[in-house]
Coordinates of C-alpha atoms in Angstrom, one line a residue:
X68 CA -48.9 -13.5 34.7
X69 CA -48.1 -9.8 35.7
X70 CA -44.5 -10.7 36.5
X71 CA -43.9 -12.0 33.1
X72 CA -40.9 -10.5 31.4
X73 CA -41.2 -8.4 28.5
X74 CA -39.3 -11.1 26.4
X75 CA -41.7 -13.9 27.8
X76 CA -44.5 -11.9 26.2
X77 CA -46.4 -12.8 23.0
X78 CA -45.8 -9.9 20.3
X79 CA -49.0 -7.8 19.7
X80 CA -50.6 -9.3 16.6
X81 CA -52.1 -6.2 15.9
X82 CA -48.5 -4.9 15.2
X83 CA -46.5 -6.9 12.6
X84 CA -42.7 -6.8 13.4
X85 CA -41.8 -7.0 9.8
X86 CA -43.6 -3.8 9.1
X87 CA -42.5 -1.8 12.3
X88 CA -38.6 -2.3 12.9
X89 CA -39.0 -0.5 16.2
X90 CA -41.2 -3.0 17.8
X91 CA -38.7 -6.2 16.5
X92 CA -36.1 -4.2 18.0
X93 CA -37.4 -3.7 21.4
X94 CA -38.6 -7.5 21.4
X95 CA -35.3 -8.9 20.6
X96 CA -33.5 -6.4 23.1
X97 CA -36.0 -7.4 25.9
X98 CA -35.5 -11.0 25.2
X99 CA -31.6 -10.8 25.0
X100 CA -31.7 -8.8 28.2
X101 CA -33.5 -11.5 29.7
X102 CA -30.6 -13.7 29.1
X103 CA -32.3 -15.9 26.1
X104 CA -29.1 -17.2 24.2
X105 CA -31.0 -17.4 21.0
X106 CA -31.6 -13.5 21.2
X107 CA -28.0 -12.5 21.9
X108 CA -27.2 -13.4 17.9
X109 CA -30.5 -12.1 16.6
X110 CA -30.2 -8.9 18.6
X111 CA -26.6 -8.4 17.6
X112 CA -27.3 -9.0 13.7
X113 CA -30.0 -6.6 13.9
X114 CA -27.7 -3.8 15.4
X115 CA -24.9 -4.7 12.9
X116 CA -27.5 -4.7 10.0
X117 CA -28.3 -0.9 11.1
X118 CA -24.3 0.1 11.2
X119 CA -24.7 0.2 15.2
X120 CA -21.5 -2.0 15.6
X121 CA -20.4 -0.5 19.1
X122 CA -23.9 -1.5 20.5
X123 CA -23.7 -4.9 18.8
X124 CA -20.3 -6.2 19.8
X125 CA -21.4 -6.8 23.5
X126 CA -24.2 -9.0 22.2
X127 CA -22.0 -10.6 19.9
X128 CA -19.6 -11.5 22.7
X129 CA -22.5 -12.9 24.8
X130 CA -23.4 -15.3 21.8
X131 CA -20.2 -16.2 21.5
X132 CA -19.4 -17.0 25.2
X133 CA -22.6 -18.7 25.1
X134 CA -20.8 -21.2 22.4
X135 CA -22.0 -19.5 19.2
X136 CA -19.1 -20.1 17.0
X137 CA -20.4 -17.9 14.2
X138 CA -20.4 -14.9 16.7
X139 CA -16.8 -15.9 17.5
X140 CA -16.1 -15.5 14.1
X141 CA -17.9 -12.3 13.8
X142 CA -16.0 -10.7 16.7
X143 CA -12.8 -11.7 15.3
X144 CA -13.7 -10.0 11.9
X145 CA -14.9 -7.0 13.3
X146 CA -12.0 -6.2 15.4
X147 CA -9.6 -7.2 12.3
X148 CA -11.2 -4.6 10.1
X149 CA -10.6 -2.2 12.9
X150 CA -7.0 -3.0 13.4
X151 CA -7.3 -4.4 16.6
X152 CA -5.5 -7.6 15.5
X153 CA -4.8 -9.3 19.2
X154 CA -8.4 -9.0 20.0
X155 CA -9.3 -10.6 16.6
X156 CA -7.1 -13.3 17.4
X157 CA -8.3 -13.9 20.8
X158 CA -12.0 -14.2 19.3
X159 CA -11.0 -16.6 16.7
X160 CA -9.1 -19.1 19.4
X161 CA -12.2 -19.2 21.4
X162 CA -13.8 -21.4 18.7
X163 CA -11.1 -22.6 16.4
X164 CA -10.6 -25.7 17.8
X165 CA -14.2 -26.9 17.2
X166 CA -15.3 -24.6 14.3
X167 CA -14.0 -24.7 10.5
X168 CA -14.4 -21.1 10.1
X169 CA -12.8 -19.9 13.1
X170 CA -9.8 -22.2 12.4
X171 CA -9.5 -20.5 8.8
X172 CA -9.9 -17.1 10.1
X173 CA -7.2 -17.7 12.6
X174 CA -4.9 -19.3 10.0
X175 CA -5.1 -16.3 7.6
X176 CA -4.5 -14.0 10.6
X177 CA -1.4 -15.8 11.6
X178 CA -0.1 -16.0 7.8
X179 CA -0.8 -12.2 7.1
X180 CA 1.2 -11.7 10.4
X181 CA 4.2 -13.8 9.2
X182 CA 3.5 -16.8 11.3
X183 CA 3.5 -19.6 8.4
X184 CA 3.9 -22.5 11.1
X185 CA 1.1 -21.4 12.8
X186 CA -1.4 -20.9 9.9
X187 CA -0.5 -24.2 8.5
X188 CA -1.2 -25.9 12.0
X189 CA -4.6 -24.2 11.9
X190 CA -5.5 -24.8 8.2
X191 CA -4.8 -28.6 9.1
X192 CA -6.9 -28.4 12.0
X193 CA -9.6 -26.7 10.1
X194 CA -9.4 -29.3 7.6
X195 CA -10.1 -32.0 9.9
X196 CA -13.1 -30.2 10.9
X197 CA -14.2 -30.3 7.3
X198 CA -13.7 -26.9 6.2
X199 CA -13.1 -27.2 2.1
X200 CA -11.6 -23.6 2.5
X201 CA -8.6 -24.7 5.4
X202 CA -7.7 -27.7 2.8
X203 CA -7.4 -25.5 -0.1
X204 CA -5.2 -22.8 1.7
X205 CA -2.9 -25.4 3.7
X206 CA -2.3 -27.1 0.4
X207 CA -1.3 -23.7 -1.0
X208 CA 1.3 -23.2 2.0
X209 CA 2.7 -26.8 1.4
X210 CA 3.0 -25.9 -2.2
X211 CA 4.6 -22.7 -1.3
X212 CA 7.3 -24.6 0.3
X213 CA 7.9 -27.4 -2.4
X214 CA 5.8 -30.0 -0.9
X215 CA 4.0 -30.4 -4.5
X216 CA 2.6 -34.0 -4.3
X217 CA 1.0 -33.6 -0.9
X218 CA -0.3 -30.2 -1.9
X219 CA -2.0 -31.6 -5.3
X220 CA -3.5 -34.4 -3.4
X221 CA -5.1 -31.9 -1.0
X222 CA -6.2 -29.8 -3.8
X223 CA -7.8 -32.9 -5.5
X224 CA -9.6 -33.5 -2.3
X225 CA -11.1 -30.0 -1.9
X226 CA -11.9 -30.0 -5.6
X227 CA -13.7 -33.3 -5.4
X228 CA -16.0 -31.2 -2.8
X229 CA -16.5 -28.6 -5.3
X230 CA -14.2 -26.0 -4.4
X231 CA -13.6 -24.0 -7.8
X232 CA -10.5 -22.1 -6.2
X233 CA -8.9 -25.7 -5.4
X234 CA -9.6 -26.6 -8.9
X235 CA -8.0 -23.8 -10.7
X236 CA -5.1 -23.8 -8.1
X237 CA -4.4 -27.2 -8.9
X238 CA -4.3 -26.8 -12.7
X239 CA -2.2 -23.9 -12.2
X240 CA 0.6 -25.9 -10.1
X241 CA 0.4 -28.6 -12.5
X242 CA 1.1 -26.3 -15.2
X243 CA 4.0 -24.8 -13.5
X244 CA 5.3 -28.1 -12.5
X245 CA 5.4 -29.0 -16.2
X246 CA 7.3 -25.6 -17.5
X247 CA 9.8 -26.3 -14.7
X248 CA 10.4 -29.7 -16.0
X249 CA 10.6 -28.0 -19.7
X250 CA 13.2 -25.8 -18.6
X251 CA 15.2 -28.3 -16.7
X252 CA 15.2 -30.4 -19.8
X253 CA 16.1 -27.4 -22.3
X254 CA 19.2 -26.4 -19.8
X255 CA 20.1 -30.1 -19.8
X256 CA 20.7 -30.1 -23.2
X257 CA 22.4 -26.7 -23.3
X258 CA 24.8 -28.1 -20.5
X259 CA 25.4 -31.3 -22.8
X260 CA 26.6 -28.8 -25.7
X261 CA 28.7 -26.6 -23.0
X262 CA 26.9 -23.5 -24.8
X263 CA 26.4 -20.7 -22.5
X264 CA 24.0 -18.7 -24.5
X265 CA 21.9 -21.6 -25.1
X266 CA 21.7 -22.3 -21.4
X267 CA 20.5 -18.5 -21.0
X268 CA 17.8 -18.8 -23.8
X269 CA 16.5 -22.1 -22.0
X270 CA 15.4 -20.2 -19.1
X271 CA 14.2 -16.6 -20.7
X272 CA 10.6 -17.4 -20.1
X273 CA 11.2 -17.5 -16.3
X274 CA 11.6 -13.8 -16.4
X275 CA 8.1 -13.1 -17.8
X276 CA 6.4 -10.6 -16.2
X277 CA 3.3 -12.8 -16.1
X278 CA 5.2 -15.2 -13.7
X279 CA 5.5 -12.5 -11.2
X280 CA 2.7 -13.5 -9.2
X281 CA 3.7 -17.4 -9.3
X282 CA 6.9 -16.4 -7.7
X283 CA 4.9 -14.4 -4.8
X284 CA 2.5 -17.2 -4.3
X285 CA 5.0 -20.1 -4.3
X286 CA 8.3 -19.0 -2.9
X287 CA 9.9 -22.6 -3.6
X288 CA 9.7 -21.6 -7.2
X289 CA 12.2 -18.8 -6.7
X290 CA 14.6 -21.1 -5.3
X291 CA 14.1 -23.4 -8.2
X292 CA 14.8 -20.5 -10.8
X293 CA 17.9 -19.6 -8.6
X294 CA 19.2 -23.0 -8.9
X295 CA 18.3 -23.1 -12.7
X296 CA 20.3 -19.8 -13.2
X297 CA 23.3 -21.1 -11.3
X298 CA 23.4 -24.0 -13.7
X299 CA 23.3 -21.9 -16.6
X300 CA 26.1 -19.5 -14.8
X301 CA 28.2 -22.7 -14.5
X302 CA 28.1 -23.3 -18.1
X303 CA 29.7 -19.8 -18.6
X304 CA 26.8 -17.5 -18.9
X305 CA 27.2 -14.0 -17.2
X306 CA 23.8 -13.1 -18.0
X307 CA 22.7 -16.0 -15.9
X308 CA 24.5 -15.0 -12.8
X309 CA 22.6 -11.6 -12.9
X310 CA 19.0 -13.2 -13.0
X311 CA 20.3 -15.4 -10.6
X312 CA 21.3 -12.4 -8.5
X313 CA 17.6 -11.0 -9.1
X314 CA 16.0 -14.2 -7.7
X315 CA 18.5 -13.9 -4.5
X316 CA 17.8 -10.3 -3.8
X317 CA 14.1 -11.2 -3.1
X318 CA 15.6 -12.3 0.5
X319 CA 17.0 -8.9 2.0
X320 CA 19.2 -11.1 4.3
X321 CA 21.0 -12.3 1.0
X322 CA 21.6 -8.9 -0.4
X323 CA 25.4 -9.1 -0.3
X324 CA 25.6 -12.3 -2.1
X325 CA 23.2 -11.1 -4.8
X326 CA 25.2 -7.7 -5.0
X327 CA 28.4 -9.9 -5.3
X328 CA 27.0 -12.1 -8.1
X329 CA 26.4 -9.1 -10.6
X330 CA 29.6 -7.5 -9.9
X331 CA 31.3 -11.0 -10.7
X332 CA 29.2 -10.8 -13.9
X333 CA 30.6 -7.3 -14.9
X334 CA 33.9 -8.3 -14.3
X335 CA 33.3 -11.2 -17.0
X336 CA 32.2 -8.7 -19.5
X337 CA 28.5 -8.3 -19.3
X338 CA 27.6 -4.8 -19.8
X339 CA 24.2 -5.1 -18.4
X340 CA 25.3 -5.9 -14.9
X341 CA 26.5 -2.4 -14.4
X342 CA 23.0 -0.9 -15.2
X343 CA 21.6 -3.2 -12.4
X344 CA 24.2 -2.4 -10.1
X345 CA 23.0 1.2 -10.9
X346 CA 19.4 0.7 -10.4
X347 CA 20.1 -1.2 -7.0
X348 CA 22.2 1.4 -6.1
X349 CA 19.7 4.1 -6.6
X350 CA 16.9 1.9 -4.8
X351 CA 19.0 1.8 -1.7
X352 CA 19.5 5.6 -2.0
X353 CA 23.2 5.3 -3.0
X354 CA 23.4 8.1 -5.2
X355 CA 26.8 8.6 -6.1
X356 CA 27.1 4.8 -6.5
X357 CA 24.2 4.8 -8.6
X358 CA 25.6 7.5 -11.1
X359 CA 28.9 5.7 -11.2
X360 CA 27.7 2.5 -12.3
X361 CA 25.0 4.1 -14.8
X362 CA 27.8 5.9 -16.4
X363 CA 29.9 2.6 -16.5
X364 CA 27.2 0.8 -18.1
X365 CA 26.5 3.5 -20.7
X366 CA 30.4 3.7 -21.6
X367 CA 30.5 -0.4 -21.6
X368 CA 27.6 -0.9 -24.0
X369 CA 28.5 1.9 -26.3
X370 CA 25.4 3.8 -25.2
X371 CA 22.9 2.0 -23.0
X372 CA 19.6 3.4 -23.3
X373 CA 18.0 3.0 -20.1
X374 CA 21.1 3.9 -18.3
X375 CA 21.2 7.2 -20.2
X376 CA 17.6 7.6 -19.5
X377 CA 18.1 7.0 -15.6
X378 CA 21.2 9.4 -15.5
X379 CA 18.8 12.1 -17.0
X380 CA 16.4 11.7 -14.5
X381 CA 18.8 11.6 -11.5
X382 CA 20.5 14.7 -12.8
X383 CA 16.8 16.3 -12.9
X384 CA 16.1 15.3 -9.4
X385 CA 19.4 17.1 -8.5
X386 CA 18.5 20.3 -10.7
X387 CA 21.5 19.4 -13.0
X388 CA 19.1 20.1 -16.0
X389 CA 21.6 20.8 -18.7
X390 CA 23.0 17.4 -18.0
X391 CA 20.0 15.8 -17.7
X392 CA 18.7 17.2 -21.0
X393 CA 21.8 15.7 -22.5
X394 CA 21.5 12.3 -21.0
X395 CA 17.9 12.1 -22.3
X396 CA 18.7 12.9 -25.8
X397 CA 21.5 10.6 -25.8
X398 CA 19.3 7.6 -25.7
X399 CA 18.9 8.5 -29.6
X400 CA 15.1 7.6 -29.4
X401 CA 13.4 9.6 -32.1
X402 CA 10.4 11.1 -29.7
X403 CA 13.3 12.7 -27.4
X404 CA 14.7 14.3 -30.6
X405 CA 11.5 16.1 -31.2
X406 CA 10.6 17.4 -27.9
X407 CA 11.4 21.1 -27.8
X408 CA 12.0 21.4 -31.5
X409 CA 10.0 22.6 -34.6
X410 CA 8.7 18.9 -35.1
X411 CA 7.3 18.5 -31.8
X412 CA 7.0 14.8 -30.3
X413 CA 4.6 13.8 -33.1
X414 CA 4.0 13.8 -36.8
X415 CA 6.8 12.9 -39.1
X416 CA 10.7 12.1 -38.5
X417 CA 13.6 14.1 -40.1
X418 CA 13.2 12.2 -43.6
X419 CA 9.3 13.1 -43.7
X420 CA 8.2 9.3 -43.0
X421 CA 4.9 9.3 -40.9
X422 CA 6.1 8.4 -37.0
X423 CA 3.8 5.5 -35.5
X424 CA 2.8 5.9 -31.8
X425 CA 5.3 6.2 -29.1
X426 CA 6.2 3.1 -27.2
X427 CA 6.0 3.2 -23.4
X428 CA 10.1 4.0 -23.5
X429 CA 9.9 7.1 -25.8
X430 CA 6.9 8.4 -24.0
X431 CA 8.6 8.2 -20.5
X432 CA 11.7 10.2 -22.3
X433 CA 9.4 12.8 -23.6
X434 CA 7.7 13.4 -20.5
X435 CA 11.0 13.9 -18.7
X436 CA 12.1 16.4 -21.0
X437 CA 8.9 18.0 -20.5
X438 CA 9.3 18.1 -16.7
X439 CA 12.8 19.8 -17.4
X440 CA 11.0 22.7 -19.3
X441 CA 8.3 23.0 -16.7
X442 CA 11.2 23.3 -14.0
X443 CA 13.0 26.0 -15.7
X444 CA 9.8 28.0 -16.1
X445 CA 9.0 27.4 -12.5
X446 CA 10.9 29.6 -9.9
X447 CA 9.5 27.5 -7.2
X448 CA 11.0 24.5 -8.5
X449 CA 14.4 25.7 -8.9
X450 CA 17.0 26.0 -6.1
X451 CA 16.3 29.2 -3.9
X452 CA 19.1 31.8 -4.1
X453 CA 18.7 32.8 -0.5
X454 CA 19.8 28.9 0.5
X455 CA 22.6 29.5 -1.9
X456 CA 23.7 32.6 -0.2
X457 CA 23.4 31.1 3.2
X458 CA 25.4 28.0 2.3
X459 CA 29.0 29.1 3.1
X460 CA 28.2 30.3 6.8
X461 CA 26.3 27.0 7.2
X462 CA 29.4 25.1 5.9
X463 CA 31.8 26.7 8.2
X464 CA 29.7 26.3 11.0
X465 CA 28.9 22.5 10.0
X466 CA 32.8 22.0 9.8
X467 CA 33.3 23.4 13.5
X468 CA 30.1 22.2 15.1
X469 CA 28.3 19.0 16.0
X470 CA 25.1 17.3 15.1
X471 CA 22.9 20.2 15.2
X472 CA 25.3 22.2 12.7
X473 CA 25.5 19.0 10.5
X474 CA 21.8 18.7 10.3
X475 CA 21.4 22.6 9.3
X476 CA 24.1 22.3 6.5
X477 CA 22.3 18.9 5.2
X478 CA 18.9 20.8 5.3
X479 CA 20.3 23.7 3.3
X480 CA 21.9 21.2 0.9
X481 CA 18.5 19.4 0.7
X482 CA 16.5 22.7 -0.3
X483 CA 19.5 23.4 -2.9
X484 CA 18.8 19.6 -4.4
X485 CA 22.4 18.5 -3.8
X486 CA 21.3 15.4 -2.6
X487 CA 24.4 13.1 -2.6
X488 CA 26.1 15.9 -0.3
X489 CA 22.8 16.2 1.8
X490 CA 23.0 12.4 2.3
X491 CA 26.2 12.7 3.7
X492 CA 25.7 15.3 6.3
X493 CA 22.5 14.0 7.3
X494 CA 24.1 10.7 7.9
X495 CA 27.1 12.3 10.0
X496 CA 24.4 13.6 12.0
X497 CA 22.7 10.7 12.6
X498 CA 20.0 12.0 15.1
X499 CA 16.3 10.6 14.6
X500 CA 15.7 14.2 13.1
X501 CA 18.3 13.8 10.8
X502 CA 17.5 10.1 9.5
X503 CA 14.0 11.1 9.2
X504 CA 15.0 14.0 6.9
X505 CA 17.4 11.8 5.0
X506 CA 14.7 8.9 4.7
X507 CA 12.5 11.3 3.1
X508 CA 14.8 13.0 0.8
X509 CA 15.9 9.7 -0.4
X510 CA 12.4 8.3 -1.0
X511 CA 10.4 11.5 -1.9
X512 CA 12.8 13.0 -4.2
X513 CA 15.9 10.8 -4.7
X514 CA 14.1 7.8 -6.3
X515 CA 14.8 5.3 -3.5
X516 CA 12.6 2.3 -2.3
X517 CA 10.0 3.1 0.5
X518 CA 10.5 -0.1 2.1
X519 CA 14.4 0.1 2.1
X520 CA 14.2 3.7 3.8
X521 CA 11.8 2.6 6.5
X522 CA 14.6 2.0 8.9
X523 CA 15.5 6.0 8.8
X524 CA 11.9 6.6 9.7
X525 CA 11.7 4.2 12.7
X526 CA 13.9 6.2 15.1
X527 CA 12.1 9.5 15.0
X528 CA 8.6 7.3 15.1
X529 CA 10.1 5.4 18.4
X530 CA 10.5 8.9 19.7
X531 CA 6.8 9.9 19.0
X532 CA 6.9 11.8 15.9
X533 CA 3.6 11.2 14.6
X534 CA 4.6 12.4 11.0
X535 CA 7.2 9.6 10.9
X536 CA 4.8 6.9 11.8
X537 CA 2.2 8.2 9.4
X538 CA 5.1 8.0 6.6
X539 CA 6.0 4.5 7.6
X540 CA 2.3 3.2 7.3
X541 CA 1.8 5.1 4.0
X542 CA 5.0 3.2 2.7
X543 CA 3.7 0.1 3.5
X544 CA 0.1 0.9 2.3
X545 CA 1.7 1.8 -1.1
X546 CA 3.5 -1.7 -0.7
X547 CA 0.3 -3.3 -0.8
X548 CA 0.7 -4.3 3.2
X549 CA -2.6 -3.2 4.5
X550 CA -2.0 -5.0 7.9
X551 CA 1.0 -3.2 8.6
X552 CA 0.2 0.2 7.2
X553 CA -3.0 -0.2 9.2
X554 CA -0.7 -0.5 12.7
X555 CA 1.4 2.3 11.6
X556 CA -1.4 4.5 10.9
X557 CA -2.9 3.8 14.2
X558 CA 0.3 5.0 15.9
X559 CA 0.2 7.9 14.1
X560 CA -3.2 8.8 14.8
X561 CA -2.9 8.2 18.3
X562 CA 0.2 10.7 18.4
X563 CA -2.4 13.3 16.9
X564 CA -1.9 12.8 13.1
X565 CA -4.7 14.1 11.3
X566 CA -4.4 12.2 8.0
X567 CA -3.6 9.1 9.6
X568 CA -7.0 9.3 11.5
X569 CA -8.5 10.2 8.3
X570 CA -7.4 7.0 6.8
X571 CA -8.3 4.8 9.6
X572 CA -11.8 6.5 9.4
X573 CA -12.1 5.9 5.4
X574 CA -10.9 2.2 6.0
X575 CA -13.5 1.5 8.6
X576 CA -16.3 3.2 6.3
X577 CA -15.1 1.8 3.1
X578 CA -13.6 -1.4 3.6
X579 CA -14.9 -2.7 6.8
X580 CA -18.5 -1.0 6.8
X581 CA -18.2 0.4 10.5
X582 CA -19.6 3.8 10.4
X583 CA -19.5 4.4 14.4
X584 CA -15.9 3.6 14.2
X585 CA -15.3 5.5 11.4
X586 CA -17.1 8.6 12.7
X587 CA -14.6 8.7 15.6
X588 CA -11.5 8.7 13.4
X589 CA -13.1 11.2 11.2
X590 CA -13.8 13.4 14.3
X591 CA -10.3 13.2 15.5
X592 CA -8.7 14.0 12.3
X593 CA -11.2 17.0 12.1
X594 CA -9.4 18.3 15.3
X595 CA -6.4 18.7 13.5
X596 CA -7.8 21.0 11.1
X597 CA -8.8 19.0 8.2
X598 CA -11.6 19.5 6.3
X599 CA -12.9 16.6 4.6
X600 CA -12.9 14.2 7.5
X601 CA -15.1 17.4 9.0
X602 CA -17.6 17.0 6.7
X603 CA -17.3 13.1 6.7
X604 CA -18.0 13.4 10.5
X605 CA -20.8 15.8 10.3
X606 CA -22.6 13.7 7.6
X607 CA -22.3 10.7 9.3
X608 CA -23.9 12.3 12.5
X609 CA -26.7 13.6 10.5
X610 CA -27.5 10.3 9.4
X611 CA -27.8 8.8 12.6
X612 CA -29.8 11.8 13.9
X613 CA -27.2 13.4 16.0
X614 CA -27.9 17.1 14.5
X615 CA -26.6 19.0 17.2
X616 CA -23.3 17.4 17.2
X617 CA -23.0 17.5 13.3
X618 CA -23.6 21.2 13.1
X619 CA -20.3 22.5 14.3
X620 CA -18.1 19.9 12.1
X621 CA -20.3 21.0 9.1
X622 CA -19.8 24.5 9.8
X623 CA -16.1 23.8 9.6
X624 CA -16.5 22.0 6.4
X625 CA -18.6 24.9 4.9
X626 CA -16.1 27.4 5.7
X627 CA -13.4 25.1 4.3
X628 CA -15.5 25.6 1.2
X629 CA -16.5 21.6 0.9
X630 CA -18.8 21.6 -1.7
X631 CA -21.3 18.8 -0.4
X632 CA -21.4 20.2 3.1
X633 CA -24.0 23.0 2.9
X634 CA -26.7 20.4 1.9
X635 CA -25.9 18.5 5.1
X636 CA -25.5 21.5 7.1
X637 CA -29.2 22.3 6.1
X638 CA -30.5 18.9 7.2
X639 CA -28.6 19.4 10.6
X640 CA -30.4 22.8 11.0
X641 CA -33.8 21.3 10.1
X642 CA -33.4 18.5 12.5
X643 CA -32.7 21.2 15.5
X644 CA -35.6 23.1 14.4
X645 CA -33.9 26.2 12.7
X646 CA -35.9 25.9 9.5
X647 CA -35.2 29.4 8.1
X648 CA -31.5 29.0 8.3
X649 CA -31.5 25.4 6.7
X650 CA -33.6 27.2 4.1
X651 CA -30.6 29.5 3.4
X652 CA -28.0 26.7 3.3
X653 CA -30.5 24.5 0.8
X654 CA -30.2 27.6 -1.6
X655 CA -26.4 27.2 -1.1
X656 CA -26.0 23.6 -1.8
X657 CA -28.8 24.0 -4.9
X658 CA -26.3 26.6 -6.3
X659 CA -23.1 24.3 -5.9
X660 CA -25.0 21.1 -7.1
X661 CA -24.5 21.3 -10.7
X662 CA -20.5 21.9 -10.0
X663 CA -20.7 18.8 -7.4
X664 CA -22.2 16.7 -10.3
X665 CA -19.6 18.1 -12.7
X666 CA -16.9 16.9 -10.6
X667 CA -18.0 13.6 -9.0
X668 CA -20.4 12.6 -11.7
X669 CA -24.0 11.1 -11.3
X670 CA -22.7 9.1 -8.3
X671 CA -22.9 12.1 -6.4
X672 CA -26.5 11.8 -6.3
X673 CA -26.4 9.1 -4.2
X674 CA -24.5 10.8 -1.5
X675 CA -26.2 14.2 -2.0
X676 CA -29.8 14.1 -3.2
X677 CA -30.5 17.0 -5.4
X678 CA -31.3 20.1 -3.0
X679 CA -32.9 22.4 -5.8

């Protein structure tokens, strides 16, 4: 029996593996190393539970290669959480043809990547394999493109199998379709009477903010709403043209069509159309056009409150502060009149009546007026005089020069908050650097929508500009598109961007539960000089017993005044046997502990035990 492997030997009855995890780990590793398929997964699960995913992945792969579909799905999930989407897709596909869970994961992955047809195919396949989740999600995709009857049938099937999500979704779709029939009926009555106002009012509920999620989840409803508003416009409602355009504008490829409809509404005398055109121009970074349309809306409407407000904010951004204040006060809201005066923003009005709490609109106007006062009081937020002095020389060079001179002049105008002029010269320069500066100016200062500015960032990112790649990731993250954000943050981090690496580390640790992957990104982020990721990397190392590796990172964090770092540095020093030095750092940690608790609350105790 001397040639038996460790995997073949019975565990020592004197040692209970449930009490001694090390013995159980050794037994499972030996069994897995000996090629026992059932041990591959057991050992992989043990390592994963210990946060040692790097070591677990090869064993998950062996289990998957041996036909374990759950292992394939686990591998796919791990790689997806790490942002390794092609690898995630590969592992899902190894078992999707025979496992409903993998078919479901693959369909979701494809849907998130924009491959709706592929997602539908795999949801249907997974449903045939018995996955109720695939049945439900596949039905939702069918509903999204208007195949209501088939979708409801499949949701009924899933509901009968006990899927609560299917039950709720089916009810929501049925309610939505009842509402749709109601809108159609009310509109038909208005059409029969030839009443434009009644036609518009019949559809008012379509713009209820609570229906926003409905349109996002079921794009077919966008087409239905567009068609209804087109009918209302045909009755003679100019306002319906604008709302029809709002639904068309959800499709970027139809932007010109949407704008033309709103311009037509303006020509037909609807004052609100000019305001919408102003908002769209501002979102697109067309600052002069936005200002023109806001002024038109104000003049046509006899004082359009929100056109006045937006003009005020636009002027603030360009440091035209006197104009900004006039526009904000022109809104006529009581709250605006009180700012800066004896009465303040609260209390009583000019006639001595108690004033109720401000609505959101008044609060926004008051905050804008307060911001004007703060800018005036802070020289750092005003146009710098030295750049004003240099402007004539830079202008002369720009008129005689090329892209570099145009960029230099645009940069000076940008610093002086002369945004429309700066935009013209940045566009004229047209280099990746100039376009990047243009996109940042319009998005970060000018009020443009981030996603619409991404094309200005892309040329610089394509040339290897880490900051541009990071900014694109940030824009997508703020828009709620985690997948695209993760792809761009990965590109930025690979180009050496510290904050991108920090984001990737945080995502792995907090969202994916992958401390090893997180630690690697924290280390890369720390190399760029960032203090928080240096602390996070060092703490991770202490937790896994790598005390010597942790020490230099935690010293960087301590030098950067990170309040939690002294405690963990003390643990690292104790781990390498330097007890006296560890005690000194523990005293530092004890002094800082009350401030840490005050800053983070009692939850801080979970991350840093009381060192006192």
